Short mmCIF file of C-alpha atoms and ligand atoms in Angstrom, two decimals:
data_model
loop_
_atom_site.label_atom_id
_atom_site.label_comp_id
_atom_site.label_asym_id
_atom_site.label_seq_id
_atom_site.Cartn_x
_atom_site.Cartn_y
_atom_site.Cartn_z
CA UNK A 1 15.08 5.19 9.62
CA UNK A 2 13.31 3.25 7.14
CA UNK A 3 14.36 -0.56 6.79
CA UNK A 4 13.38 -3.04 4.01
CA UNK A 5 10.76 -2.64 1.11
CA UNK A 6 7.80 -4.34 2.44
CA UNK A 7 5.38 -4.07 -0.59
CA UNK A 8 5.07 -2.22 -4.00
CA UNK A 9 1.00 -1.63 -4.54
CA UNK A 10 -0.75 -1.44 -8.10
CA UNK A 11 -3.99 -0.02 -8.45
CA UNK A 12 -6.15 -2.57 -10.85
CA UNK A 13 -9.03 -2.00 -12.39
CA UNK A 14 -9.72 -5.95 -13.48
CA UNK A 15 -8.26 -8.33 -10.13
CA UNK A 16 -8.78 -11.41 -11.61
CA UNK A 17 -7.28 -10.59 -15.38
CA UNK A 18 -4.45 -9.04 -12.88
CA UNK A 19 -3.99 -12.40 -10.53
CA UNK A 20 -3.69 -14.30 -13.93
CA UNK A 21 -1.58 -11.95 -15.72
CA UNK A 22 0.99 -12.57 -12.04
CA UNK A 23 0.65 -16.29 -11.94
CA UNK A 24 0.12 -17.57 -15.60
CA UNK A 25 2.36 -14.87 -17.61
CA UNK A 26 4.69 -13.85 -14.88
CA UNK A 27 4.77 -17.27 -12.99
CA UNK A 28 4.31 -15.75 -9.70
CA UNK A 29 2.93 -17.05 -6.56
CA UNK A 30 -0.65 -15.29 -5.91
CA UNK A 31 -2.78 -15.60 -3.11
CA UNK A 32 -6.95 -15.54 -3.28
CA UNK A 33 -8.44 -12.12 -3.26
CA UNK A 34 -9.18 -11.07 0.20
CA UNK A 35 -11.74 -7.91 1.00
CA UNK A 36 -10.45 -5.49 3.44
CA UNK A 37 -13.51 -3.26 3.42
CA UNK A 38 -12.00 -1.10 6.60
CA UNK A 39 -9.41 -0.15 3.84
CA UNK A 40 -12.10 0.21 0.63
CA UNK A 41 -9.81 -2.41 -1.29
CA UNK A 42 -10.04 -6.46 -2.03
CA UNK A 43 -6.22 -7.32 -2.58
CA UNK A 44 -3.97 -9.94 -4.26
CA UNK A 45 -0.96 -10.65 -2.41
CA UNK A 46 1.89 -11.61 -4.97
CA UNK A 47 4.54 -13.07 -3.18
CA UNK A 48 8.13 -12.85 -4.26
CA UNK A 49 11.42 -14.03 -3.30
CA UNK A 50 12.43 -10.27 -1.81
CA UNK A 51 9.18 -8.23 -1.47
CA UNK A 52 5.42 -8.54 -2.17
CA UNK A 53 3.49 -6.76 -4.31
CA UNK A 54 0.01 -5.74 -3.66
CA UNK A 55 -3.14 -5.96 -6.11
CA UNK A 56 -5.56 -4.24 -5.25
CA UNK A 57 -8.73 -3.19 -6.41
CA UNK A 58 -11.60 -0.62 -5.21
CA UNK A 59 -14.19 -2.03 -2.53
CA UNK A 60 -17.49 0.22 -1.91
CA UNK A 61 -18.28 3.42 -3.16
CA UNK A 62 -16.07 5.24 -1.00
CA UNK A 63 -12.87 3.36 -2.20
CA UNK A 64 -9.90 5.85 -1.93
CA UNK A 65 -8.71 3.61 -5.06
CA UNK A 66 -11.91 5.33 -6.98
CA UNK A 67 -9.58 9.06 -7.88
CA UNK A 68 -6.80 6.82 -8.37
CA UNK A 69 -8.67 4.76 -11.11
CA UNK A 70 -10.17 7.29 -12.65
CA UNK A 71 -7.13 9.19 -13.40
CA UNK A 72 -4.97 5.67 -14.67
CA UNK A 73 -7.50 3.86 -16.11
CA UNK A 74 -5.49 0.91 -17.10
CA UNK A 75 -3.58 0.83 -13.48
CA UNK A 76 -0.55 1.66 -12.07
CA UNK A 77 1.68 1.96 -9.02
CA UNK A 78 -0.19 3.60 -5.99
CA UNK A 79 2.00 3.18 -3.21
CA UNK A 80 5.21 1.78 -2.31
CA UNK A 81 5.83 0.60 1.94
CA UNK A 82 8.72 1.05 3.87
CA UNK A 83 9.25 -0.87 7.49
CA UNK A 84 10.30 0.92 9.84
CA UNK A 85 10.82 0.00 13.53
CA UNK A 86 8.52 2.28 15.30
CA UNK A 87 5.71 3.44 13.86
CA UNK A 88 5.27 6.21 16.63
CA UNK A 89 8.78 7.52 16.12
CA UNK A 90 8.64 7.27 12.93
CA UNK A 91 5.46 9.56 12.90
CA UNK A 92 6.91 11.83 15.08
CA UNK A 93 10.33 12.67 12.98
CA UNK A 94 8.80 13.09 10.02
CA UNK A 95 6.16 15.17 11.35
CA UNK A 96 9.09 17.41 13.18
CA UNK A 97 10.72 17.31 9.61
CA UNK A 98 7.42 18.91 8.07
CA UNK A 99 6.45 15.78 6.39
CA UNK A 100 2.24 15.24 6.57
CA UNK A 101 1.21 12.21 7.68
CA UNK A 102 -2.46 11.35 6.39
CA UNK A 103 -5.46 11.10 7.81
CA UNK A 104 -5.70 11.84 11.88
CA UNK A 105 -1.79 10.65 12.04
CA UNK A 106 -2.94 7.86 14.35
CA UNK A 107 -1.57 4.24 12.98
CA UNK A 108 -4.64 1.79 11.34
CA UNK A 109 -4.08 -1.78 11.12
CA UNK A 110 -2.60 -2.74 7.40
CA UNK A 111 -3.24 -5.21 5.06
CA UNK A 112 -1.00 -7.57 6.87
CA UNK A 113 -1.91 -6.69 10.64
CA UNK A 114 0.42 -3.99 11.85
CA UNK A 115 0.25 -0.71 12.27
CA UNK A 116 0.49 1.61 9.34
CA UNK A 117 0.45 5.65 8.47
CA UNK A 118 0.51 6.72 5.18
CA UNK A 119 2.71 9.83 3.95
CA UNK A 120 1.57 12.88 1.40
CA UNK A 121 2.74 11.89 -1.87
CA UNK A 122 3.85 15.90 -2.93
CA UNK A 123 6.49 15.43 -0.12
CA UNK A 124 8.08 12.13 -1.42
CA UNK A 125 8.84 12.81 -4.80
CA UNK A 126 4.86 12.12 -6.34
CA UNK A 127 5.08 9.01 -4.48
CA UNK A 128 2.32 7.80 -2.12
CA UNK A 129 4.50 5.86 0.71
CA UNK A 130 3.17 3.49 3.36
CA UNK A 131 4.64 2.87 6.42
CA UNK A 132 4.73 -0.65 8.17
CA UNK A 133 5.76 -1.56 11.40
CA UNK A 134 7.90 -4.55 11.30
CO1 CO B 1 0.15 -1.16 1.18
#
């Protein structure tokens, strides 16, 4: 069911030392910061031959990236995203599998303007996964 690896996510607690670590160190090719404040983050988009990867960085008091922080201080990964076809389907096999979806199960528009659901990390091996619609 799921198809490519759309985007690996890291939690950072300093964006801009983060963009520059990507581009200057790393010699990727980052994007400007953008603030999503429907999803509580501002996010780098780091763009890579075969995948993206995500920096992002709490936005607001209620950020959901606020635990996270708190807990990894110095960063690390907070979710990985899988595409997948149809979201709806999707949804609807791994909730008939016993996964739990988050939040009211309904799809929210991503960081890149499809629909996404996010899945309970303590059914995916401690991993938070993201699902995109392609
Ligand atoms: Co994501």
């Amino acid at each position: 069911m799921i198809g490519r690896l759309n985007h690996v996510a890291i939690a950072v607690p300093d964006l801009a030392a983060a963009s520059r670590s990507y581009a200057e160190v790393l010699g990727a090719q980052v994007s400007a910061s953008q603030a999503m404040p429907e999803h509580g983050v501002t996010v780098v988009f780091v763009t890579l031959p075969n995948t993206k990867i995500e920096l992002l960085h709490p936005l607001g008091p209620d950020s959901p990236l606020r635990g996270f922080l708190g807990k990894n201080p110095a960063g690390g990964i907070h979710h990985v995203c899988y595409e997948v076809a149809d979201i709806l389907a999707a949804r609807d096999r791994l909730k008939g599998q016993g996964a739990r979806v988050l939040g009211d199960g309904e799809p929210k528009i991503g960081a890149h303007g499809k629909p996404v659901l996010f899945l309970h990390p303590k059914d995916f091996c401690g991993t938070l996964i993201e699902l995109e619609q392609a």
